[in-house]
Amino acid sequence: MAIDPSHPAPGRLELVRSLANTEDRYGGHDELADGAWPTDRLDELLRLRTTVRDLATANTERQPPRHETVAEFNRIAAAHPQVVRLDHDVTDLSAELQAHHVAGEVVAAVHEAIIAGTWSRLKACANPECRWLFYDISRSHTGRWCSMAACGSLHKARAYRRRRRAEPS
């Protein structure tokens, strides 16, 4: 099954993917820096975007994230404590953030995805020129490219040309 870069991540994990993908490396456009995401905590969101992308890269590589990346995420998360309370209907739990801004929502979404078991499917494209986050819907959970039509085929074509150049004439 091909990876569809437009396939949304489940639940609030889509917010995490959306934040990370505010930087279009190919097009040279950065929605955060351009003010498309108005916030009084731009520096924090930029750090969080980089951290989330690094965490997703670890998912792609099937490796634990670097200690520095985890420490940075934990520093940001500590600034956004959460309070869990019961709703009037006690069969439904809801989380209320003390901080009312995007960073707190993103931190909560990462926590929820880890608990739900969906976090490991949020990956960063293995193309270092792209690193677009995608939700891996492949059956084997081994997706590496945001799109086979774009980054995957480009990588395979480059590898093919390298092999051809290395062959004796």
Short mmCIF file of N, CA and C in Angstrom, two decimals:
data_model
loop_
_atom_site.label_atom_id
_atom_site.label_comp_id
_atom_site.label_asym_id
_atom_site.label_seq_id
_atom_site.Cartn_x
_atom_site.Cartn_y
_atom_site.Cartn_z
N MET A 1 0.84 -1.18 0.00
CA MET A 1 0.00 0.00 0.00
C MET A 1 0.88 1.23 0.00
N ALA A 2 0.60 2.16 -0.86
CA ALA A 2 1.38 3.39 -0.96
C ALA A 2 1.03 4.32 0.20
N ILE A 3 2.00 5.09 0.62
CA ILE A 3 1.79 6.07 1.68
C ILE A 3 1.11 7.28 1.04
N ASP A 4 0.05 7.75 1.65
CA ASP A 4 -0.65 8.93 1.18
C ASP A 4 -0.30 10.08 2.12
N PRO A 5 0.48 11.07 1.65
CA PRO A 5 0.89 12.15 2.55
C PRO A 5 -0.28 12.99 3.05
N SER A 6 -1.41 12.88 2.39
CA SER A 6 -2.56 13.66 2.84
C SER A 6 -3.43 12.87 3.81
N HIS A 7 -3.10 11.59 4.03
CA HIS A 7 -3.88 10.77 4.96
C HIS A 7 -3.70 11.34 6.36
N PRO A 8 -4.78 11.77 6.98
CA PRO A 8 -4.63 12.39 8.31
C PRO A 8 -4.26 11.37 9.38
N ALA A 9 -3.56 11.85 10.37
CA ALA A 9 -3.27 11.04 11.54
C ALA A 9 -4.55 11.00 12.38
N PRO A 10 -4.72 9.96 13.18
CA PRO A 10 -5.96 9.86 13.97
C PRO A 10 -6.00 10.87 15.12
N GLY A 11 -7.20 11.34 15.39
CA GLY A 11 -7.43 12.21 16.54
C GLY A 11 -6.57 13.46 16.55
N ARG A 12 -6.13 13.81 17.74
CA ARG A 12 -5.34 15.04 17.88
C ARG A 12 -3.91 14.88 17.39
N LEU A 13 -3.52 13.67 17.02
CA LEU A 13 -2.19 13.47 16.46
C LEU A 13 -2.04 14.24 15.14
N GLU A 14 -3.16 14.52 14.49
CA GLU A 14 -3.12 15.32 13.26
C GLU A 14 -2.59 16.72 13.54
N LEU A 15 -2.87 17.28 14.72
CA LEU A 15 -2.32 18.58 15.08
C LEU A 15 -0.80 18.53 15.14
N VAL A 16 -0.26 17.44 15.65
CA VAL A 16 1.19 17.27 15.74
C VAL A 16 1.78 17.26 14.33
N ARG A 17 1.16 16.48 13.46
CA ARG A 17 1.63 16.39 12.07
C ARG A 17 1.52 17.76 11.39
N SER A 18 0.41 18.45 11.62
CA SER A 18 0.21 19.76 11.00
C SER A 18 1.26 20.77 11.47
N LEU A 19 1.57 20.76 12.76
CA LEU A 19 2.59 21.68 13.28
C LEU A 19 3.93 21.39 12.62
N ALA A 20 4.32 20.13 12.59
CA ALA A 20 5.62 19.78 12.02
C ALA A 20 5.71 20.14 10.54
N ASN A 21 4.58 20.04 9.85
CA ASN A 21 4.59 20.30 8.41
C ASN A 21 4.34 21.76 8.06
N THR A 22 4.50 22.65 9.03
CA THR A 22 4.40 24.07 8.72
C THR A 22 5.65 24.56 8.01
N GLU A 23 6.69 23.74 7.99
CA GLU A 23 7.91 24.09 7.27
C GLU A 23 7.98 23.26 6.00
N ASP A 24 7.91 23.93 4.87
CA ASP A 24 8.01 23.29 3.56
C ASP A 24 9.44 23.50 3.06
N ARG A 25 10.28 22.50 3.24
CA ARG A 25 11.68 22.64 2.87
C ARG A 25 11.87 22.76 1.36
N TYR A 26 11.05 22.06 0.60
CA TYR A 26 11.16 22.15 -0.86
C TYR A 26 10.79 23.55 -1.35
N GLY A 27 9.69 24.06 -0.87
CA GLY A 27 9.21 25.35 -1.33
C GLY A 27 9.83 26.53 -0.62
N GLY A 28 10.56 26.25 0.46
CA GLY A 28 11.20 27.32 1.22
C GLY A 28 10.21 28.20 1.96
N HIS A 29 9.06 27.63 2.34
CA HIS A 29 8.03 28.40 3.03
C HIS A 29 7.88 27.89 4.47
N ASP A 30 7.80 28.80 5.40
CA ASP A 30 7.66 28.46 6.81
C ASP A 30 6.45 29.20 7.37
N GLU A 31 5.35 28.47 7.56
CA GLU A 31 4.11 29.09 8.05
C GLU A 31 4.26 29.69 9.44
N LEU A 32 5.08 29.06 10.30
CA LEU A 32 5.26 29.62 11.64
C LEU A 32 5.98 30.96 11.58
N ALA A 33 7.06 30.99 10.85
CA ALA A 33 7.84 32.23 10.75
C ALA A 33 7.06 33.31 10.02
N ASP A 34 6.17 32.91 9.11
CA ASP A 34 5.38 33.88 8.34
C ASP A 34 4.15 34.37 9.10
N GLY A 35 3.91 33.85 10.29
CA GLY A 35 2.80 34.31 11.11
C GLY A 35 1.46 33.67 10.81
N ALA A 36 1.45 32.56 10.05
CA ALA A 36 0.19 31.89 9.75
C ALA A 36 -0.39 31.21 11.00
N TRP A 37 0.45 30.94 11.97
CA TRP A 37 0.02 30.37 13.25
C TRP A 37 0.28 31.45 14.30
N PRO A 38 -0.63 32.39 14.48
CA PRO A 38 -0.36 33.47 15.43
C PRO A 38 -0.18 32.93 16.84
N THR A 39 0.87 33.36 17.46
CA THR A 39 1.15 32.91 18.82
C THR A 39 2.11 33.88 19.49
N ASP A 40 1.99 33.96 20.77
CA ASP A 40 2.92 34.77 21.54
C ASP A 40 4.13 33.93 21.96
N ARG A 41 4.15 32.67 21.59
CA ARG A 41 5.24 31.79 21.98
C ARG A 41 5.87 31.15 20.75
N LEU A 42 6.22 31.97 19.76
CA LEU A 42 6.75 31.47 18.50
C LEU A 42 8.03 30.66 18.70
N ASP A 43 8.93 31.16 19.53
CA ASP A 43 10.20 30.46 19.76
C ASP A 43 9.95 29.05 20.30
N GLU A 44 9.02 28.95 21.23
CA GLU A 44 8.69 27.64 21.80
C GLU A 44 8.10 26.70 20.74
N LEU A 45 7.22 27.22 19.89
CA LEU A 45 6.63 26.40 18.84
C LEU A 45 7.67 25.95 17.82
N LEU A 46 8.62 26.81 17.50
CA LEU A 46 9.70 26.42 16.59
C LEU A 46 10.53 25.29 17.19
N ARG A 47 10.85 25.40 18.49
CA ARG A 47 11.60 24.33 19.16
C ARG A 47 10.77 23.05 19.22
N LEU A 48 9.47 23.18 19.50
CA LEU A 48 8.60 22.01 19.57
C LEU A 48 8.49 21.35 18.21
N ARG A 49 8.38 22.15 17.15
CA ARG A 49 8.30 21.58 15.80
C ARG A 49 9.55 20.76 15.48
N THR A 50 10.71 21.29 15.79
CA THR A 50 11.96 20.56 15.55
C THR A 50 12.02 19.30 16.39
N THR A 51 11.61 19.40 17.63
CA THR A 51 11.64 18.24 18.53
C THR A 51 10.70 17.15 18.07
N VAL A 52 9.49 17.51 17.68
CA VAL A 52 8.51 16.53 17.20
C VAL A 52 9.03 15.86 15.93
N ARG A 53 9.63 16.64 15.05
CA ARG A 53 10.17 16.07 13.82
C ARG A 53 11.30 15.08 14.15
N ASP A 54 12.16 15.43 15.11
CA ASP A 54 13.24 14.53 15.51
C ASP A 54 12.69 13.25 16.15
N LEU A 55 11.63 13.38 16.94
CA LEU A 55 11.00 12.19 17.53
C LEU A 55 10.40 11.30 16.45
N ALA A 56 9.77 11.91 15.46
CA ALA A 56 9.17 11.15 14.36
C ALA A 56 10.26 10.50 13.50
N THR A 57 11.41 11.16 13.37
CA THR A 57 12.53 10.58 12.63
C THR A 57 13.00 9.30 13.32
N ALA A 58 13.02 9.31 14.64
CA ALA A 58 13.38 8.09 15.38
C ALA A 58 12.38 6.98 15.08
N ASN A 59 11.09 7.32 14.94
CA ASN A 59 10.09 6.31 14.56
C ASN A 59 10.41 5.74 13.19
N THR A 60 10.78 6.59 12.24
CA THR A 60 11.11 6.15 10.89
C THR A 60 12.30 5.20 10.92
N GLU A 61 13.30 5.54 11.70
CA GLU A 61 14.52 4.74 11.78
C GLU A 61 14.39 3.54 12.71
N ARG A 62 13.24 3.45 13.38
CA ARG A 62 12.99 2.36 14.33
C ARG A 62 14.09 2.29 15.40
N GLN A 63 14.45 3.48 15.87
CA GLN A 63 15.47 3.63 16.90
C GLN A 63 14.89 4.47 18.03
N PRO A 64 15.42 4.33 19.23
CA PRO A 64 14.98 5.24 20.29
C PRO A 64 15.43 6.65 19.95
N PRO A 65 14.66 7.65 20.35
CA PRO A 65 15.07 9.03 20.08
C PRO A 65 16.33 9.38 20.88
N ARG A 66 17.04 10.40 20.40
CA ARG A 66 18.23 10.86 21.11
C ARG A 66 17.84 11.42 22.47
N HIS A 67 18.72 11.30 23.43
CA HIS A 67 18.45 11.80 24.79
C HIS A 67 18.17 13.30 24.79
N GLU A 68 18.91 14.06 23.96
CA GLU A 68 18.71 15.51 23.92
C GLU A 68 17.30 15.85 23.41
N THR A 69 16.81 15.06 22.46
CA THR A 69 15.48 15.30 21.91
C THR A 69 14.41 15.05 22.96
N VAL A 70 14.55 13.96 23.70
CA VAL A 70 13.59 13.64 24.76
C VAL A 70 13.64 14.71 25.85
N ALA A 71 14.84 15.14 26.20
CA ALA A 71 14.98 16.17 27.24
C ALA A 71 14.32 17.48 26.81
N GLU A 72 14.48 17.85 25.53
CA GLU A 72 13.85 19.09 25.04
C GLU A 72 12.33 18.96 25.05
N PHE A 73 11.81 17.82 24.62
CA PHE A 73 10.36 17.62 24.66
C PHE A 73 9.86 17.71 26.10
N ASN A 74 10.57 17.10 27.02
CA ASN A 74 10.16 17.13 28.43
C ASN A 74 10.22 18.54 29.01
N ARG A 75 11.19 19.35 28.58
CA ARG A 75 11.25 20.75 29.05
C ARG A 75 10.01 21.52 28.58
N ILE A 76 9.65 21.32 27.32
CA ILE A 76 8.47 22.01 26.78
C ILE A 76 7.21 21.49 27.47
N ALA A 77 7.12 20.18 27.64
CA ALA A 77 5.94 19.57 28.27
C ALA A 77 5.77 20.06 29.71
N ALA A 78 6.88 20.26 30.42
CA ALA A 78 6.81 20.70 31.81
C ALA A 78 6.17 22.09 31.93
N ALA A 79 6.28 22.87 30.88
CA ALA A 79 5.69 24.20 30.88
C ALA A 79 4.18 24.16 30.58
N HIS A 80 3.67 22.97 30.29
CA HIS A 80 2.26 22.81 29.91
C HIS A 80 1.61 21.66 30.68
N PRO A 81 1.52 21.79 32.02
CA PRO A 81 0.90 20.71 32.80
C PRO A 81 -0.56 20.55 32.43
N GLN A 82 -1.07 19.35 32.61
CA GLN A 82 -2.45 19.05 32.28
C GLN A 82 -3.21 18.65 33.53
N VAL A 83 -4.48 18.97 33.50
CA VAL A 83 -5.36 18.57 34.58
C VAL A 83 -6.44 17.70 33.97
N VAL A 84 -6.64 16.53 34.52
CA VAL A 84 -7.69 15.64 34.03
C VAL A 84 -8.85 15.73 35.02
N ARG A 85 -10.05 15.90 34.47
CA ARG A 85 -11.22 16.00 35.32
C ARG A 85 -12.35 15.20 34.70
N LEU A 86 -13.31 14.82 35.50
CA LEU A 86 -14.48 14.12 35.00
C LEU A 86 -15.47 15.12 34.44
N ASP A 87 -16.13 14.73 33.36
CA ASP A 87 -17.23 15.52 32.82
C ASP A 87 -18.48 15.18 33.62
N HIS A 88 -19.59 15.83 33.34
CA HIS A 88 -20.84 15.51 34.03
C HIS A 88 -21.25 14.07 33.77
N ASP A 89 -20.98 13.62 32.57
CA ASP A 89 -21.23 12.21 32.22
C ASP A 89 -19.94 11.47 32.58
N VAL A 90 -19.93 10.76 33.69
CA VAL A 90 -18.70 10.15 34.18
C VAL A 90 -18.19 9.02 33.31
N THR A 91 -18.92 8.67 32.25
CA THR A 91 -18.40 7.67 31.33
C THR A 91 -17.44 8.30 30.32
N ASP A 92 -17.34 9.64 30.35
CA ASP A 92 -16.49 10.34 29.40
C ASP A 92 -15.45 11.15 30.17
N LEU A 93 -14.18 10.87 29.93
CA LEU A 93 -13.11 11.65 30.55
C LEU A 93 -12.66 12.72 29.57
N SER A 94 -12.39 13.88 30.05
CA SER A 94 -11.86 14.93 29.17
C SER A 94 -10.64 15.54 29.85
N ALA A 95 -9.70 16.00 29.02
CA ALA A 95 -8.49 16.65 29.55
C ALA A 95 -8.61 18.15 29.34
N GLU A 96 -8.33 18.91 30.37
CA GLU A 96 -8.37 20.37 30.27
C GLU A 96 -6.96 20.88 30.47
N LEU A 97 -6.46 21.61 29.51
CA LEU A 97 -5.11 22.13 29.61
C LEU A 97 -5.10 23.41 30.44
N GLN A 98 -4.09 23.54 31.30
CA GLN A 98 -3.94 24.79 32.04
C GLN A 98 -3.45 25.89 31.11
N ALA A 99 -2.57 25.54 30.19
CA ALA A 99 -2.08 26.52 29.22
C ALA A 99 -2.98 26.45 27.99
N HIS A 100 -3.48 27.57 27.54
CA HIS A 100 -4.44 27.59 26.44
C HIS A 100 -3.76 28.05 25.15
N HIS A 101 -2.85 27.25 24.66
CA HIS A 101 -2.22 27.56 23.39
C HIS A 101 -1.77 26.28 22.71
N VAL A 102 -1.29 26.43 21.52
CA VAL A 102 -1.00 25.29 20.65
C VAL A 102 0.03 24.34 21.24
N ALA A 103 1.08 24.84 21.85
CA ALA A 103 2.12 23.96 22.38
C ALA A 103 1.55 22.97 23.38
N GLY A 104 0.67 23.42 24.25
CA GLY A 104 0.05 22.51 25.21
C GLY A 104 -0.79 21.45 24.53
N GLU A 105 -1.51 21.83 23.48
CA GLU A 105 -2.31 20.87 22.73
C GLU A 105 -1.43 19.83 22.05
N VAL A 106 -0.31 20.27 21.49
CA VAL A 106 0.60 19.35 20.80
C VAL A 106 1.21 18.38 21.79
N VAL A 107 1.67 18.88 22.92
CA VAL A 107 2.24 18.01 23.96
C VAL A 107 1.20 16.97 24.40
N ALA A 108 -0.03 17.41 24.63
CA ALA A 108 -1.09 16.47 25.04
C ALA A 108 -1.35 15.44 23.95
N ALA A 109 -1.34 15.87 22.70
CA ALA A 109 -1.59 14.95 21.59
C ALA A 109 -0.51 13.88 21.49
N VAL A 110 0.75 14.26 21.72
CA VAL A 110 1.84 13.27 21.71
C VAL A 110 1.62 12.26 22.83
N HIS A 111 1.30 12.75 24.02
CA HIS A 111 1.04 11.84 25.15
C HIS A 111 -0.10 10.88 24.83
N GLU A 112 -1.20 11.41 24.30
CA GLU A 112 -2.35 10.57 23.95
C GLU A 112 -1.97 9.51 22.93
N ALA A 113 -1.19 9.90 21.92
CA ALA A 113 -0.81 8.97 20.86
C ALA A 113 0.09 7.85 21.40
N ILE A 114 0.96 8.19 22.34
CA ILE A 114 1.81 7.16 22.95
C ILE A 114 0.94 6.17 23.70
N ILE A 115 0.00 6.66 24.47
CA ILE A 115 -0.90 5.79 25.23
C ILE A 115 -1.77 4.95 24.29
N ALA A 116 -2.25 5.56 23.22
CA ALA A 116 -3.13 4.86 22.27
C ALA A 116 -2.38 3.89 21.36
N GLY A 117 -1.06 4.00 21.32
CA GLY A 117 -0.27 3.12 20.47
C GLY A 117 -0.18 3.58 19.03
N THR A 118 -0.54 4.83 18.75
CA THR A 118 -0.47 5.34 17.38
C THR A 118 0.77 6.17 17.12
N TRP A 119 1.49 6.51 18.17
CA TRP A 119 2.65 7.39 18.02
C TRP A 119 3.70 6.82 17.07
N SER A 120 4.00 5.54 17.15
CA SER A 120 5.08 4.97 16.34
C SER A 120 4.79 5.02 14.85
N ARG A 121 3.54 5.29 14.47
CA ARG A 121 3.18 5.40 13.05
C ARG A 121 3.38 6.81 12.51
N LEU A 122 3.62 7.78 13.37
CA LEU A 122 3.90 9.13 12.90
C LEU A 122 5.39 9.19 12.59
N LYS A 123 5.72 9.40 11.32
CA LYS A 123 7.11 9.30 10.89
C LYS A 123 7.51 10.51 10.08
N ALA A 124 8.81 10.74 10.01
CA ALA A 124 9.37 11.80 9.18
C ALA A 124 9.92 11.15 7.92
N CYS A 125 9.66 11.77 6.77
CA CYS A 125 10.16 11.25 5.51
C CYS A 125 11.67 11.03 5.61
N ALA A 126 12.13 9.90 5.09
CA ALA A 126 13.56 9.56 5.16
C ALA A 126 14.41 10.41 4.21
N ASN A 127 13.77 11.17 3.34
CA ASN A 127 14.50 12.08 2.46
C ASN A 127 14.93 13.29 3.30
N PRO A 128 16.24 13.47 3.51
CA PRO A 128 16.69 14.58 4.37
C PRO A 128 16.34 15.95 3.81
N GLU A 129 16.04 16.04 2.53
CA GLU A 129 15.64 17.31 1.93
C GLU A 129 14.16 17.61 2.19
N CYS A 130 13.43 16.63 2.69
CA CYS A 130 11.99 16.78 2.90
C CYS A 130 11.63 16.74 4.38
N ARG A 131 11.74 15.59 4.99
CA ARG A 131 11.41 15.33 6.40
C ARG A 131 9.96 15.67 6.75
N TRP A 132 9.07 15.66 5.74
CA TRP A 132 7.64 15.90 5.94
C TRP A 132 7.10 14.80 6.84
N LEU A 133 6.28 15.12 7.81
CA LEU A 133 5.69 14.09 8.66
C LEU A 133 4.48 13.48 7.99
N PHE A 134 4.37 12.17 8.11
CA PHE A 134 3.24 11.44 7.54
C PHE A 134 2.81 10.37 8.54
N TYR A 135 1.56 9.97 8.41
CA TYR A 135 1.05 8.89 9.26
C TYR A 135 1.14 7.61 8.44
N ASP A 136 1.94 6.68 8.90
CA ASP A 136 2.22 5.43 8.18
C ASP A 136 1.01 4.50 8.27
N ILE A 137 0.31 4.36 7.16
CA ILE A 137 -0.87 3.50 7.12
C ILE A 137 -0.54 2.13 6.51
N SER A 138 0.75 1.89 6.25
CA SER A 138 1.12 0.61 5.66
C SER A 138 0.86 -0.52 6.65
N ARG A 139 0.50 -1.65 6.13
CA ARG A 139 0.19 -2.82 6.97
C ARG A 139 1.40 -3.24 7.81
N SER A 140 2.59 -3.14 7.22
CA SER A 140 3.81 -3.59 7.90
C SER A 140 4.44 -2.54 8.81
N HIS A 141 3.91 -1.32 8.81
CA HIS A 141 4.43 -0.22 9.63
C HIS A 141 5.86 0.14 9.24
N THR A 142 6.24 -0.07 7.99
CA THR A 142 7.63 0.16 7.58
C THR A 142 7.77 1.32 6.59
N GLY A 143 6.76 2.16 6.46
CA GLY A 143 6.85 3.29 5.54
C GLY A 143 8.02 4.20 5.89
N ARG A 144 8.70 4.69 4.85
CA ARG A 144 9.86 5.56 5.06
C ARG A 144 9.75 6.88 4.30
N TRP A 145 8.80 6.96 3.38
CA TRP A 145 8.71 8.12 2.51
C TRP A 145 7.33 8.76 2.67
N CYS A 146 7.30 10.07 2.60
CA CYS A 146 6.02 10.76 2.68
C CYS A 146 5.14 10.38 1.51
N SER A 147 5.77 10.08 0.39
CA SER A 147 5.05 9.68 -0.82
C SER A 147 5.99 8.91 -1.71
N MET A 148 5.54 7.76 -2.21
CA MET A 148 6.36 7.02 -3.16
C MET A 148 6.44 7.77 -4.48
N ALA A 149 5.41 8.51 -4.81
CA ALA A 149 5.39 9.26 -6.07
C ALA A 149 6.41 10.41 -6.04
N ALA A 150 6.76 10.87 -4.89
CA ALA A 150 7.70 11.99 -4.79
C ALA A 150 9.03 11.51 -4.22
N CYS A 151 9.16 11.51 -2.93
CA CYS A 151 10.44 11.22 -2.29
C CYS A 151 10.90 9.77 -2.48
N GLY A 152 9.99 8.83 -2.43
CA GLY A 152 10.37 7.42 -2.58
C GLY A 152 10.94 7.13 -3.94
N SER A 153 10.28 7.56 -4.99
CA SER A 153 10.77 7.29 -6.34
C SER A 153 12.05 8.07 -6.62
N LEU A 154 12.18 9.28 -6.09
CA LEU A 154 13.39 10.06 -6.25
C LEU A 154 14.58 9.33 -5.61
N HIS A 155 14.38 8.83 -4.41
CA HIS A 155 15.44 8.09 -3.72
C HIS A 155 15.83 6.83 -4.50
N LYS A 156 14.83 6.09 -4.97
CA LYS A 156 15.11 4.86 -5.71
C LYS A 156 15.80 5.15 -7.03
N ALA A 157 15.43 6.23 -7.70
CA ALA A 157 16.09 6.60 -8.96
C ALA A 157 17.54 6.98 -8.71
N ARG A 158 17.80 7.74 -7.64
CA ARG A 158 19.19 8.11 -7.31
C ARG A 158 20.02 6.87 -6.98
N ALA A 159 19.45 5.96 -6.22
CA ALA A 159 20.17 4.72 -5.88
C ALA A 159 20.46 3.90 -7.14
N TYR A 160 19.51 3.84 -8.05
CA TYR A 160 19.70 3.12 -9.30
C TYR A 160 20.83 3.74 -10.11
N ARG A 161 20.85 5.07 -10.22
CA ARG A 161 21.93 5.74 -10.97
C ARG A 161 23.29 5.51 -10.32
N ARG A 162 23.35 5.52 -8.98
CA ARG A 162 24.62 5.25 -8.29
C ARG A 162 25.10 3.84 -8.61
N ARG A 163 24.19 2.87 -8.59
CA ARG A 163 24.58 1.48 -8.90
C ARG A 163 25.06 1.36 -10.33
N ARG A 164 24.38 2.02 -11.24
CA ARG A 164 24.75 1.97 -12.68
C ARG A 164 26.14 2.57 -12.90
N ARG A 165 26.43 3.68 -12.22
CA ARG A 165 27.76 4.31 -12.36
C ARG A 165 28.85 3.42 -11.78
N ALA A 166 28.51 2.65 -10.76
CA ALA A 166 29.50 1.81 -10.10
C ALA A 166 29.77 0.52 -10.88
N GLU A 167 28.90 0.16 -11.81
CA GLU A 167 29.10 -1.08 -12.59
C GLU A 167 30.23 -0.89 -13.58
N PRO A 168 31.06 -1.95 -13.73
CA PRO A 168 32.14 -1.87 -14.73
C PRO A 168 31.54 -1.85 -16.13
N SER A 169 32.14 -1.10 -17.02
CA SER A 169 31.63 -0.98 -18.39
C SER A 169 31.96 -2.17 -19.24
#
